[in-house]
Amino acid sequence: MTIVTRFAPSPTGYLHIGSLRTVLYNYLYAKKNNGKFMLRIEDTDRARYVDGSIENLLQVLASVGLIPDEGPNNPGEKWPYLQSERLEKYQEHIKTLLDTDMAYHCFCSSDRLEELRAEQTGLGLPTRYDGKCRHLSQEEIQEKLSTGWVHTIRLKVPKNKKVVFEDTIRGKIEVDTKDIDDQVLIKSDGFPTYHFAVVIDDYLMWVTDIIRGDEWIPSTPKHILLYEAFGWDKPIFSHVPPLVGADRKKLSKRTGDVSVERFLENGYFPEALLNYISLLGWNPKTTQEIFSLGSLIEVFKLEDVHKSGAVFDTERLDWFNSKYMANYETDTLYNKLITYLKRYDADFATQIESHPKEYNIKILQELKTRIKKLSDYKEFTTFFYGEIQKLDMWLFLNPKMKILSAEDVQDSLEMALSLLSDSSLDLVSLENIKDTFITAISASQKKNGQVLWPVRVALSMEKFSPGALELIYILGREKSIQRIQKVLNDIS
Ligand code: GLU
């Protein structure tokens, strides 16, 4: 039997980071078992439908490389993949349940149901349908239907039964049917409810494993009753715990970014994001932390997913991202940077690309161990791509480096200037520049920092930047001389 997993989102907006982890687990489990991962869109709740969310979802999944084997974009034999296009299947199946007395028409008005709920709440009871329409006669039903009476169709939940299932992550779960409501299966507008459509589709689409958020645990017994009513084998259920914030509450907009698109826009690599979230709530049982998607497929085990919520920590994500950043070949990283900028900051991409690639690569080579996200690149490179506009003399002063006055700055800069002006100094390698400067500095009885600190500031005019010699290597002779000269002119 082929393992089939699925992600079945409702198109109500953006893709939440917690849902991405659910997608990932579905994907990993399917791939590990040579199975298929499918995408189905649960769009029967028209009131909650948000325009553009399906396109957005498909695009985000493509960006992170979790491409479904079947779905609206790449249909297979289980077509169609949008529930709104499968309505006749639900009609057909509800008929079977009505014919076998497993479901019934309910003609109760919304006012009555409202009153019932209020009454039950007042008495501190769980709100539940009281079964008024459970035993209407065929004549009563036909009469009401023929006069066009507004109605829903409910599941006739069997009395005195235990619904039992074994959840891969949670273990055995048992619920008494006295605690299960006669669930609406078809709404008054003729559309199926989630509970009905999900079961019909998972069955018709040969889904073998349902991996979803644990907020769906209370729904699962209702689904199992439906499988039983049809006499179908039920799939294996695995309910994964939510991602929580530092406050242990479910991760929500309140605590910061939760949309996957936003993480990508903020300059996180999809592979770092997947690596990090894979480990939230799943224990690979090794000390290894960096996993490619391929290696995750190999080692992932659903049984090793924890029961309790996992804390999402942006600092940890930053750590993973900076590891990926530092480990990429600079050429590969450069392509990623340009692709990222073209998407999110096209003007800056154009600005960068107007410089020789070699120049950009040198900058990136230097920065890749300093920045955490692609979005940091811009902030750290202003002085590489534009001229320095204003001198900030305070930045030069550094008692630790014995730079206490304008004269100290001048001395050091003049020394650097004379070294740079010597055409025999070859700037093609950083090693060469280092050798020349360090030898000259030690011959002058100065400390390295005493010369290099003012040079670094003159070249960057920033509190933090790569070191002076790295800056010279990147900026080249002409620009370095020009910047140092400018400072000398201004302070003399
Ligand atoms: N449509 C449901 C949702 O939006 C799917 C739940 C499930 O996976 O069964 O999350």
Short mmCIF file of C-alpha atoms and ligand atoms in Angstrom, two decimals:
data_model
loop_
_atom_site.label_atom_id
_atom_site.label_comp_id
_atom_site.label_asym_id
_atom_site.label_seq_id
_atom_site.Cartn_x
_atom_site.Cartn_y
_atom_site.Cartn_z
CA MET A 1 0.00 0.00 0.00
CA THR A 2 1.32 3.42 -0.91
CA ILE A 3 1.56 5.82 2.00
CA VAL A 4 -0.41 8.98 1.25
CA THR A 5 -0.28 12.05 3.49
CA ARG A 6 -1.95 15.34 2.92
CA PHE A 7 -2.03 18.95 3.95
CA ALA A 8 -5.58 20.25 3.91
CA PRO A 9 -5.62 23.95 4.67
CA SER A 10 -8.57 26.27 4.55
CA PRO A 11 -7.75 29.27 2.38
CA THR A 12 -8.27 31.84 5.07
CA GLY A 13 -5.06 33.86 4.73
CA TYR A 14 -1.32 33.36 5.03
CA LEU A 15 0.56 30.15 5.84
CA HIS A 16 1.35 30.06 9.58
CA ILE A 17 4.81 28.89 10.64
CA GLY A 18 3.16 26.15 12.73
CA SER A 19 1.32 24.91 9.64
CA LEU A 20 4.59 24.85 7.76
CA ARG A 21 5.90 22.40 10.34
CA THR A 22 2.77 20.27 9.81
CA VAL A 23 3.42 20.37 6.05
CA LEU A 24 7.03 19.42 6.68
CA TYR A 25 6.16 16.41 8.83
CA ASN A 26 3.61 15.25 6.24
CA TYR A 27 6.20 15.67 3.52
CA LEU A 28 8.98 13.91 5.43
CA TYR A 29 6.81 11.00 6.43
CA ALA A 30 5.55 10.49 2.88
CA LYS A 31 9.02 10.72 1.35
CA LYS A 32 10.58 8.49 3.95
CA ASN A 33 8.05 5.80 3.09
CA ASN A 34 8.28 6.28 -0.68
CA GLY A 35 4.76 7.60 -0.52
CA LYS A 36 2.96 10.66 -1.77
CA PHE A 37 2.28 14.01 -0.23
CA MET A 38 -0.88 15.68 -1.40
CA LEU A 39 -2.38 19.13 -1.10
CA ARG A 40 -6.13 19.57 -0.79
CA ILE A 41 -7.82 22.90 -0.32
CA GLU A 42 -10.72 22.91 2.14
CA ASP A 43 -12.67 25.85 0.83
CA THR A 44 -16.23 24.99 1.72
CA ASP A 45 -16.54 27.69 4.35
CA ARG A 46 -17.20 30.49 1.91
CA ALA A 47 -17.55 33.13 4.61
CA ARG A 48 -13.94 32.65 5.70
CA TYR A 49 -12.50 32.45 2.19
CA VAL A 50 -9.73 34.96 1.54
CA ASP A 51 -9.01 35.83 -2.06
CA GLY A 52 -5.50 35.02 -3.23
CA SER A 53 -4.66 32.71 -0.34
CA ILE A 54 -4.49 29.57 -2.49
CA GLU A 55 -2.05 31.18 -4.93
CA ASN A 56 -0.05 32.51 -2.02
CA LEU A 57 0.09 29.11 -0.36
CA LEU A 58 1.25 27.38 -3.54
CA GLN A 59 3.89 29.98 -4.01
CA VAL A 60 5.19 29.72 -0.43
CA LEU A 61 5.32 25.92 -0.64
CA ALA A 62 7.30 26.21 -3.86
CA SER A 63 9.66 28.76 -2.28
CA VAL A 64 10.48 26.44 0.60
CA GLY A 65 10.77 23.41 -1.68
CA LEU A 66 7.93 21.37 -0.18
CA ILE A 67 6.15 20.68 -3.42
CA PRO A 68 3.16 18.37 -3.15
CA ASP A 69 3.16 15.33 -5.41
CA GLU A 70 -0.44 16.09 -6.22
CA GLY A 71 -2.50 19.20 -5.75
CA PRO A 72 -4.33 21.99 -7.56
CA ASN A 73 -1.17 22.88 -9.50
CA ASN A 74 -0.25 19.34 -10.47
CA PRO A 75 -3.40 17.26 -10.51
CA GLY A 76 -3.32 13.47 -10.48
CA GLU A 77 -6.02 10.85 -10.49
CA LYS A 78 -7.68 12.10 -7.31
CA TRP A 79 -8.68 15.33 -9.00
CA PRO A 80 -10.22 17.77 -8.15
CA TYR A 81 -8.23 19.10 -5.19
CA LEU A 82 -10.54 21.95 -4.21
CA GLN A 83 -13.44 20.87 -2.04
CA SER A 84 -15.71 23.44 -3.68
CA GLU A 85 -15.28 21.39 -6.88
CA ARG A 86 -16.18 18.11 -5.20
CA LEU A 87 -19.68 18.99 -4.02
CA GLU A 88 -21.46 16.17 -5.84
CA LYS A 89 -19.28 13.64 -4.03
CA TYR A 90 -20.58 14.90 -0.68
CA GLN A 91 -24.16 14.83 -1.95
CA GLU A 92 -23.75 11.27 -3.10
CA HIS A 93 -22.28 10.17 0.21
CA ILE A 94 -24.76 11.95 2.43
CA LYS A 95 -27.47 10.10 0.57
CA THR A 96 -25.86 6.81 1.59
CA LEU A 97 -25.86 7.88 5.25
CA LEU A 98 -29.51 9.02 5.10
CA ASP A 99 -30.53 5.77 3.41
CA THR A 100 -28.80 3.71 6.08
CA ASP A 101 -30.24 5.85 8.91
CA MET A 102 -26.79 7.02 9.99
CA ALA A 103 -27.73 10.64 9.41
CA TYR A 104 -30.93 12.66 9.70
CA HIS A 105 -32.51 15.90 8.53
CA CYS A 106 -32.70 18.60 11.17
CA PHE A 107 -35.27 21.34 10.73
CA CYS A 108 -34.54 23.26 13.92
CA SER A 109 -34.28 26.98 13.34
CA SER A 110 -31.16 28.87 14.28
CA ASP A 111 -33.25 30.73 16.90
CA ARG A 112 -34.16 27.46 18.57
CA LEU A 113 -30.57 26.27 18.54
CA GLU A 114 -29.46 29.59 19.96
CA GLU A 115 -31.98 29.31 22.81
CA LEU A 116 -30.93 25.75 23.49
CA ARG A 117 -27.29 26.78 23.69
CA ALA A 118 -28.08 29.67 26.02
CA GLU A 119 -30.12 27.40 28.27
CA GLN A 120 -27.38 24.76 28.43
CA THR A 121 -24.71 27.37 29.08
CA GLY A 122 -26.87 28.84 31.85
CA LEU A 123 -27.03 25.45 33.51
CA GLY A 124 -23.30 24.95 33.12
CA LEU A 125 -23.85 22.07 30.69
CA PRO A 126 -21.87 21.37 27.53
CA THR A 127 -23.68 22.84 24.53
CA ARG A 128 -25.07 20.06 22.42
CA TYR A 129 -27.94 19.39 20.06
CA ASP A 130 -30.81 17.76 21.98
CA GLY A 131 -31.83 15.37 19.21
CA LYS A 132 -35.28 16.88 18.60
CA CYS A 133 -35.24 15.87 14.91
CA ARG A 134 -33.54 12.52 15.39
CA HIS A 135 -36.74 10.55 15.20
CA LEU A 136 -39.00 12.40 12.78
CA SER A 137 -41.16 10.12 10.67
CA GLN A 138 -40.54 9.78 6.94
CA GLU A 139 -43.86 11.58 6.31
CA GLU A 140 -42.89 14.55 8.49
CA ILE A 141 -39.52 14.77 6.78
CA GLN A 142 -40.96 14.56 3.25
CA GLU A 143 -43.62 17.12 4.06
CA LYS A 144 -41.08 19.61 5.39
CA LEU A 145 -38.69 19.00 2.51
CA SER A 146 -41.45 19.48 -0.06
CA THR A 147 -42.30 22.87 1.41
CA GLY A 148 -38.64 23.91 1.15
CA TRP A 149 -38.08 24.03 4.91
CA VAL A 150 -34.54 25.19 5.71
CA HIS A 151 -32.60 22.24 7.12
CA THR A 152 -29.25 20.73 7.88
CA ILE A 153 -28.21 17.08 7.93
CA ARG A 154 -26.74 15.69 11.14
CA LEU A 155 -24.80 12.58 12.04
CA LYS A 156 -26.84 10.16 14.12
CA VAL A 157 -24.21 9.53 16.75
CA PRO A 158 -24.76 6.03 18.16
CA LYS A 159 -25.67 5.80 21.83
CA ASN A 160 -23.51 4.08 24.44
CA LYS A 161 -20.49 3.49 22.33
CA LYS A 162 -16.82 4.04 22.88
CA VAL A 163 -14.78 5.52 20.09
CA VAL A 164 -11.19 4.39 20.41
CA PHE A 165 -8.17 5.19 18.34
CA GLU A 166 -4.43 4.91 18.65
CA ASP A 167 -2.65 8.17 17.94
CA THR A 168 1.00 7.73 16.89
CA ILE A 169 2.06 10.62 19.11
CA ARG A 170 -0.60 10.71 21.84
CA GLY A 171 -1.18 6.99 22.27
CA LYS A 172 -4.62 5.53 22.92
CA ILE A 173 -7.53 7.99 22.94
CA GLU A 174 -10.97 6.91 24.03
CA VAL A 175 -14.18 8.95 23.94
CA ASP A 176 -17.71 7.98 24.94
CA THR A 177 -20.35 8.83 22.32
CA LYS A 178 -22.41 10.50 25.06
CA ASP A 179 -19.81 13.26 24.82
CA ILE A 180 -20.12 13.65 21.05
CA ASP A 181 -22.62 16.01 19.50
CA ASP A 182 -24.87 15.03 16.59
CA GLN A 183 -22.57 16.85 14.27
CA VAL A 184 -23.94 18.84 11.31
CA LEU A 185 -22.65 17.21 8.14
CA ILE A 186 -24.43 19.29 5.51
CA LYS A 187 -25.17 22.92 6.25
CA SER A 188 -28.36 24.73 5.33
CA ASP A 189 -26.65 26.17 2.25
CA GLY A 190 -26.06 22.64 0.97
CA PHE A 191 -22.31 22.79 1.57
CA PRO A 192 -20.65 20.09 3.64
CA THR A 193 -19.10 20.93 6.99
CA TYR A 194 -15.40 20.37 7.51
CA HIS A 195 -16.08 17.15 9.45
CA PHE A 196 -17.98 15.56 6.63
CA ALA A 197 -15.89 16.73 3.69
CA VAL A 198 -12.60 15.83 5.36
CA VAL A 199 -13.61 12.21 5.87
CA ILE A 200 -15.10 11.75 2.40
CA ASP A 201 -12.05 13.26 0.76
CA ASP A 202 -9.43 11.52 2.86
CA TYR A 203 -11.13 8.27 1.99
CA LEU A 204 -11.65 8.97 -1.72
CA MET A 205 -8.12 10.30 -2.02
CA TRP A 206 -6.65 7.16 -0.40
CA VAL A 207 -5.05 9.06 2.46
CA THR A 208 -3.38 6.53 4.73
CA ASP A 209 -1.93 8.88 7.36
CA ILE A 210 -3.40 12.02 8.80
CA ILE A 211 -0.79 14.23 10.40
CA ARG A 212 -2.26 17.46 11.70
CA GLY A 213 -2.31 19.89 14.61
CA ASP A 214 -3.54 18.55 17.94
CA GLU A 215 -6.37 21.08 18.02
CA TRP A 216 -8.13 18.53 15.81
CA ILE A 217 -8.05 15.75 18.42
CA PRO A 218 -11.61 16.49 19.64
CA SER A 219 -12.81 16.22 16.03
CA THR A 220 -11.21 12.87 15.37
CA PRO A 221 -13.84 10.70 17.17
CA LYS A 222 -16.51 12.35 15.00
CA HIS A 223 -14.48 11.46 11.94
CA ILE A 224 -14.01 7.91 13.15
CA LEU A 225 -17.78 7.53 13.60
CA LEU A 226 -18.16 8.52 9.97
CA TYR A 227 -15.58 6.00 8.80
CA GLU A 228 -17.46 3.39 10.79
CA ALA A 229 -20.84 4.49 9.43
CA PHE A 230 -19.55 3.94 5.91
CA GLY A 231 -17.76 0.74 6.87
CA TRP A 232 -14.42 2.17 5.74
CA ASP A 233 -10.97 1.43 7.15
CA LYS A 234 -9.75 4.43 9.05
CA PRO A 235 -6.39 6.08 8.44
CA ILE A 236 -3.64 6.37 11.03
CA PHE A 237 -3.87 9.56 13.06
CA SER A 238 -0.90 11.56 14.35
CA HIS A 239 -1.62 14.82 16.12
CA VAL A 240 1.33 17.17 16.48
CA PRO A 241 1.58 19.69 19.32
CA PRO A 242 1.44 23.42 18.59
CA LEU A 243 4.33 25.84 18.42
CA VAL A 244 4.23 28.13 21.42
CA GLY A 245 5.83 31.43 22.28
CA ALA A 246 8.09 32.11 25.25
CA ASP A 247 4.88 32.69 27.26
CA ARG A 248 3.90 29.05 26.43
CA LYS A 249 0.83 30.34 24.64
CA LYS A 250 0.07 29.28 21.11
CA LEU A 251 2.23 31.21 18.68
CA SER A 252 0.15 34.00 17.26
CA LYS A 253 0.50 37.37 15.56
CA ARG A 254 0.50 38.93 19.00
CA THR A 255 4.01 37.61 19.72
CA GLY A 256 5.56 38.56 16.38
CA ASP A 257 5.78 37.24 12.89
CA VAL A 258 4.02 33.98 12.26
CA SER A 259 3.54 34.01 8.51
CA VAL A 260 6.05 31.96 6.53
CA GLU A 261 6.10 34.58 3.80
CA ARG A 262 7.21 37.15 6.39
CA PHE A 263 10.13 34.94 7.49
CA LEU A 264 11.28 34.62 3.90
CA GLU A 265 10.91 38.35 3.43
CA ASN A 266 12.99 38.90 6.55
CA GLY A 267 15.85 37.06 4.91
CA TYR A 268 15.71 33.59 6.42
CA PHE A 269 16.75 30.74 4.15
CA PRO A 270 13.94 28.27 3.54
CA GLU A 271 16.35 25.42 4.32
CA ALA A 272 17.32 26.98 7.68
CA LEU A 273 13.70 27.61 8.52
CA LEU A 274 12.79 23.99 7.72
CA ASN A 275 15.79 22.70 9.64
CA TYR A 276 14.87 24.73 12.70
CA ILE A 277 11.16 23.97 12.75
CA SER A 278 11.74 20.27 12.10
CA LEU A 279 13.46 20.12 15.48
CA LEU A 280 10.66 21.90 17.30
CA GLY A 281 8.93 19.09 19.07
CA TRP A 282 10.82 16.32 17.31
CA ASN A 283 13.84 14.63 18.77
CA PRO A 284 16.29 13.25 16.19
CA LYS A 285 18.02 11.38 19.04
CA THR A 286 21.46 12.62 18.07
CA THR A 287 23.41 15.77 18.86
CA GLN A 288 23.45 16.70 15.19
CA GLU A 289 21.59 19.94 14.56
CA ILE A 290 22.11 20.80 10.92
CA PHE A 291 19.93 18.68 8.65
CA SER A 292 19.29 19.13 4.96
CA LEU A 293 15.84 18.20 3.71
CA GLY A 294 17.34 14.99 2.31
CA SER A 295 18.86 13.99 5.64
CA LEU A 296 15.65 14.87 7.46
CA ILE A 297 13.81 12.44 5.20
CA GLU A 298 16.24 9.75 6.25
CA VAL A 299 16.10 10.26 9.99
CA PHE A 300 12.58 11.57 10.61
CA LYS A 301 10.32 9.42 12.77
CA LEU A 302 6.79 10.42 13.70
CA GLU A 303 6.98 8.39 16.92
CA ASP A 304 9.74 10.73 18.11
CA VAL A 305 7.53 13.81 17.99
CA HIS A 306 6.80 15.11 21.50
CA LYS A 307 3.37 15.42 23.00
CA SER A 308 3.80 18.91 24.40
CA GLY A 309 4.08 22.28 22.67
CA ALA A 310 7.49 23.39 21.42
CA VAL A 311 8.80 26.89 22.06
CA PHE A 312 9.57 28.89 18.96
CA ASP A 313 12.62 31.03 19.62
CA THR A 314 13.73 33.60 17.05
CA GLU A 315 17.26 33.68 18.44
CA ARG A 316 17.62 29.96 17.79
CA LEU A 317 16.29 30.46 14.29
CA ASP A 318 18.87 33.22 13.79
CA TRP A 319 21.55 30.82 14.93
CA PHE A 320 20.49 28.21 12.37
CA ASN A 321 20.29 30.83 9.67
CA SER A 322 23.75 32.19 10.42
CA LYS A 323 25.16 28.64 10.30
CA TYR A 324 23.68 28.17 6.83
CA MET A 325 24.96 31.60 5.80
CA ALA A 326 28.51 30.83 6.90
CA ASN A 327 28.51 27.35 5.38
CA TYR A 328 27.41 28.30 1.88
CA GLU A 329 30.02 28.70 -0.83
CA THR A 330 30.17 32.44 -1.38
CA ASP A 331 29.15 32.08 -5.04
CA THR A 332 26.05 30.11 -4.09
CA LEU A 333 25.26 32.58 -1.37
CA TYR A 334 25.64 35.46 -3.79
CA ASN A 335 23.04 33.93 -6.12
CA LYS A 336 20.70 33.49 -3.17
CA LEU A 337 21.26 37.08 -2.12
CA ILE A 338 20.52 38.46 -5.57
CA THR A 339 17.40 36.29 -5.94
CA TYR A 340 16.24 37.45 -2.51
CA LEU A 341 16.88 41.12 -3.24
CA LYS A 342 15.26 40.98 -6.67
CA ARG A 343 12.15 39.73 -4.96
CA TYR A 344 12.07 41.99 -1.92
CA ASP A 345 14.26 45.00 -2.66
CA ALA A 346 14.66 45.29 -6.42
CA ASP A 347 16.25 48.77 -6.31
CA PHE A 348 19.03 47.59 -4.06
CA ALA A 349 19.54 44.52 -6.25
CA THR A 350 20.02 46.82 -9.24
CA GLN A 351 22.40 48.99 -7.25
CA ILE A 352 24.51 45.99 -6.26
CA GLU A 353 24.55 44.55 -9.72
CA SER A 354 25.88 47.81 -11.10
CA HIS A 355 29.13 46.95 -9.29
CA PRO A 356 31.51 44.24 -10.53
CA LYS A 357 30.48 40.81 -9.27
CA GLU A 358 33.98 40.30 -7.94
CA TYR A 359 33.56 43.33 -5.66
CA ASN A 360 30.23 42.07 -4.34
CA ILE A 361 31.62 38.61 -3.75
CA LYS A 362 34.50 40.02 -1.71
CA ILE A 363 32.04 41.93 0.47
CA LEU A 364 29.85 38.91 0.93
CA GLN A 365 32.80 36.67 1.69
CA GLU A 366 33.68 39.02 4.52
CA LEU A 367 30.14 39.50 5.78
CA LYS A 368 28.82 35.97 5.63
CA THR A 369 30.19 35.14 9.04
CA ARG A 370 28.94 38.40 10.52
CA ILE A 371 25.37 38.71 9.38
CA LYS A 372 22.50 36.47 10.36
CA LYS A 373 19.95 37.05 7.64
CA LEU A 374 20.04 38.15 4.02
CA SER A 375 18.12 41.25 5.02
CA ASP A 376 21.09 42.31 7.20
CA TYR A 377 23.29 42.69 4.13
CA LYS A 378 21.97 46.12 3.16
CA GLU A 379 22.43 47.64 6.58
CA PHE A 380 26.05 46.48 6.81
CA THR A 381 27.10 47.56 3.35
CA THR A 382 25.97 51.17 2.92
CA PHE A 383 29.55 52.42 2.91
CA PHE A 384 30.58 49.84 0.31
CA TYR A 385 27.98 50.98 -2.19
CA GLY A 386 27.81 54.70 -1.50
CA GLU A 387 30.21 57.47 -0.59
CA ILE A 388 30.75 58.46 3.02
CA GLN A 389 28.84 61.64 3.52
CA LYS A 390 29.76 62.89 6.96
CA LEU A 391 32.72 62.50 9.28
CA ASP A 392 32.00 61.50 12.83
CA MET A 393 35.15 62.37 14.76
CA TRP A 394 33.91 60.65 17.91
CA LEU A 395 34.12 57.31 16.17
CA PHE A 396 37.88 57.70 15.85
CA LEU A 397 38.56 58.25 19.52
CA ASN A 398 39.50 55.02 21.23
CA PRO A 399 41.50 55.25 24.46
CA LYS A 400 42.11 51.48 24.44
CA MET A 401 43.87 51.83 21.10
CA LYS A 402 45.62 54.99 22.30
CA ILE A 403 43.74 57.22 19.87
CA LEU A 404 43.11 60.26 22.01
CA SER A 405 43.43 63.22 19.67
CA ALA A 406 43.16 64.38 16.07
CA GLU A 407 46.97 64.17 15.86
CA ASP A 408 46.90 60.49 16.77
CA VAL A 409 44.36 59.91 14.00
CA GLN A 410 46.44 61.93 11.58
CA ASP A 411 49.64 60.01 12.36
CA SER A 412 48.04 56.66 11.73
CA LEU A 413 46.22 57.69 8.59
CA GLU A 414 49.35 59.21 7.12
CA MET A 415 51.20 56.02 7.68
CA ALA A 416 48.46 54.00 5.96
CA LEU A 417 48.35 56.49 3.14
CA SER A 418 52.03 56.20 2.45
CA LEU A 419 51.85 52.40 2.47
CA LEU A 420 48.92 52.44 0.09
CA SER A 421 50.53 54.95 -2.22
CA ASP A 422 53.51 52.68 -2.75
CA SER A 423 52.71 51.02 -6.04
CA SER A 424 54.85 48.02 -5.15
CA LEU A 425 52.19 46.99 -2.63
CA ASP A 426 50.15 44.35 -4.37
CA LEU A 427 46.51 44.39 -3.23
CA VAL A 428 45.40 41.21 -4.92
CA SER A 429 45.54 39.19 -1.75
CA LEU A 430 44.52 39.96 1.79
CA GLU A 431 47.64 38.11 2.97
CA ASN A 432 49.84 40.54 1.11
CA ILE A 433 48.11 43.55 2.59
CA LYS A 434 48.38 42.05 6.06
CA ASP A 435 52.09 41.31 5.70
CA THR A 436 52.89 44.82 4.52
CA PHE A 437 50.88 46.63 7.17
CA ILE A 438 51.82 44.46 10.10
CA THR A 439 55.53 44.65 9.23
CA ALA A 440 55.39 48.43 8.84
CA ILE A 441 53.41 48.91 12.04
CA SER A 442 55.76 46.82 14.11
CA ALA A 443 58.76 48.66 12.64
CA SER A 444 57.17 51.95 13.71
CA GLN A 445 56.86 50.70 17.31
CA LYS A 446 53.13 51.24 17.23
CA LYS A 447 50.44 48.81 18.21
CA ASN A 448 48.34 47.28 15.42
CA GLY A 449 45.11 48.77 16.73
CA GLN A 450 46.62 52.19 16.98
CA VAL A 451 47.00 52.33 13.21
CA LEU A 452 44.25 50.03 12.09
CA TRP A 453 41.42 51.48 14.17
CA PRO A 454 41.51 54.95 12.58
CA VAL A 455 41.95 53.39 9.14
CA ARG A 456 38.91 51.21 9.69
CA VAL A 457 36.84 54.20 10.77
CA ALA A 458 38.08 56.36 7.88
CA LEU A 459 37.09 53.66 5.41
CA SER A 460 33.70 52.81 6.85
CA MET A 461 32.62 55.62 9.20
CA GLU A 462 30.80 52.91 11.15
CA LYS A 463 31.01 51.74 14.70
CA PHE A 464 31.18 48.14 13.54
CA SER A 465 32.59 46.87 10.26
CA PRO A 466 35.08 44.34 8.97
CA GLY A 467 38.68 45.14 9.91
CA ALA A 468 40.77 47.85 8.23
CA LEU A 469 42.84 45.46 6.13
CA GLU A 470 39.79 43.57 4.92
CA LEU A 471 38.25 46.91 3.97
CA ILE A 472 41.33 47.89 2.01
CA TYR A 473 41.27 44.54 0.25
CA ILE A 474 37.62 45.01 -0.73
CA LEU A 475 37.59 48.73 -1.51
CA GLY A 476 40.87 48.70 -3.42
CA ARG A 477 43.67 51.20 -3.57
CA GLU A 478 41.93 54.14 -5.17
CA LYS A 479 38.87 54.24 -2.96
CA SER A 480 40.88 53.57 0.20
CA ILE A 481 43.30 56.38 -0.55
CA GLN A 482 40.48 58.73 -1.40
CA ARG A 483 38.61 58.05 1.87
CA ILE A 484 41.71 58.33 4.03
CA GLN A 485 42.75 61.50 2.23
CA LYS A 486 39.33 63.01 2.78
CA VAL A 487 39.57 62.48 6.53
CA LEU A 488 43.08 63.94 6.58
CA ASN A 489 41.89 67.01 4.71
CA ASP A 490 38.96 67.46 7.05
CA ILE A 491 40.96 67.23 10.26
CA SER A 492 43.98 69.25 9.24
N1 GLU B 1 -9.11 22.45 6.91
C1 GLU B 1 -8.53 22.13 8.17
C2 GLU B 1 -7.62 23.28 8.56
O1 GLU B 1 -7.80 24.33 8.08
C3 GLU B 1 -7.79 20.81 8.05
C4 GLU B 1 -7.65 20.05 9.31
C5 GLU B 1 -7.18 18.63 9.00
O2 GLU B 1 -6.00 18.49 8.63
O3 GLU B 1 -7.99 17.72 9.04
O4 GLU B 1 -6.69 23.19 9.32
#
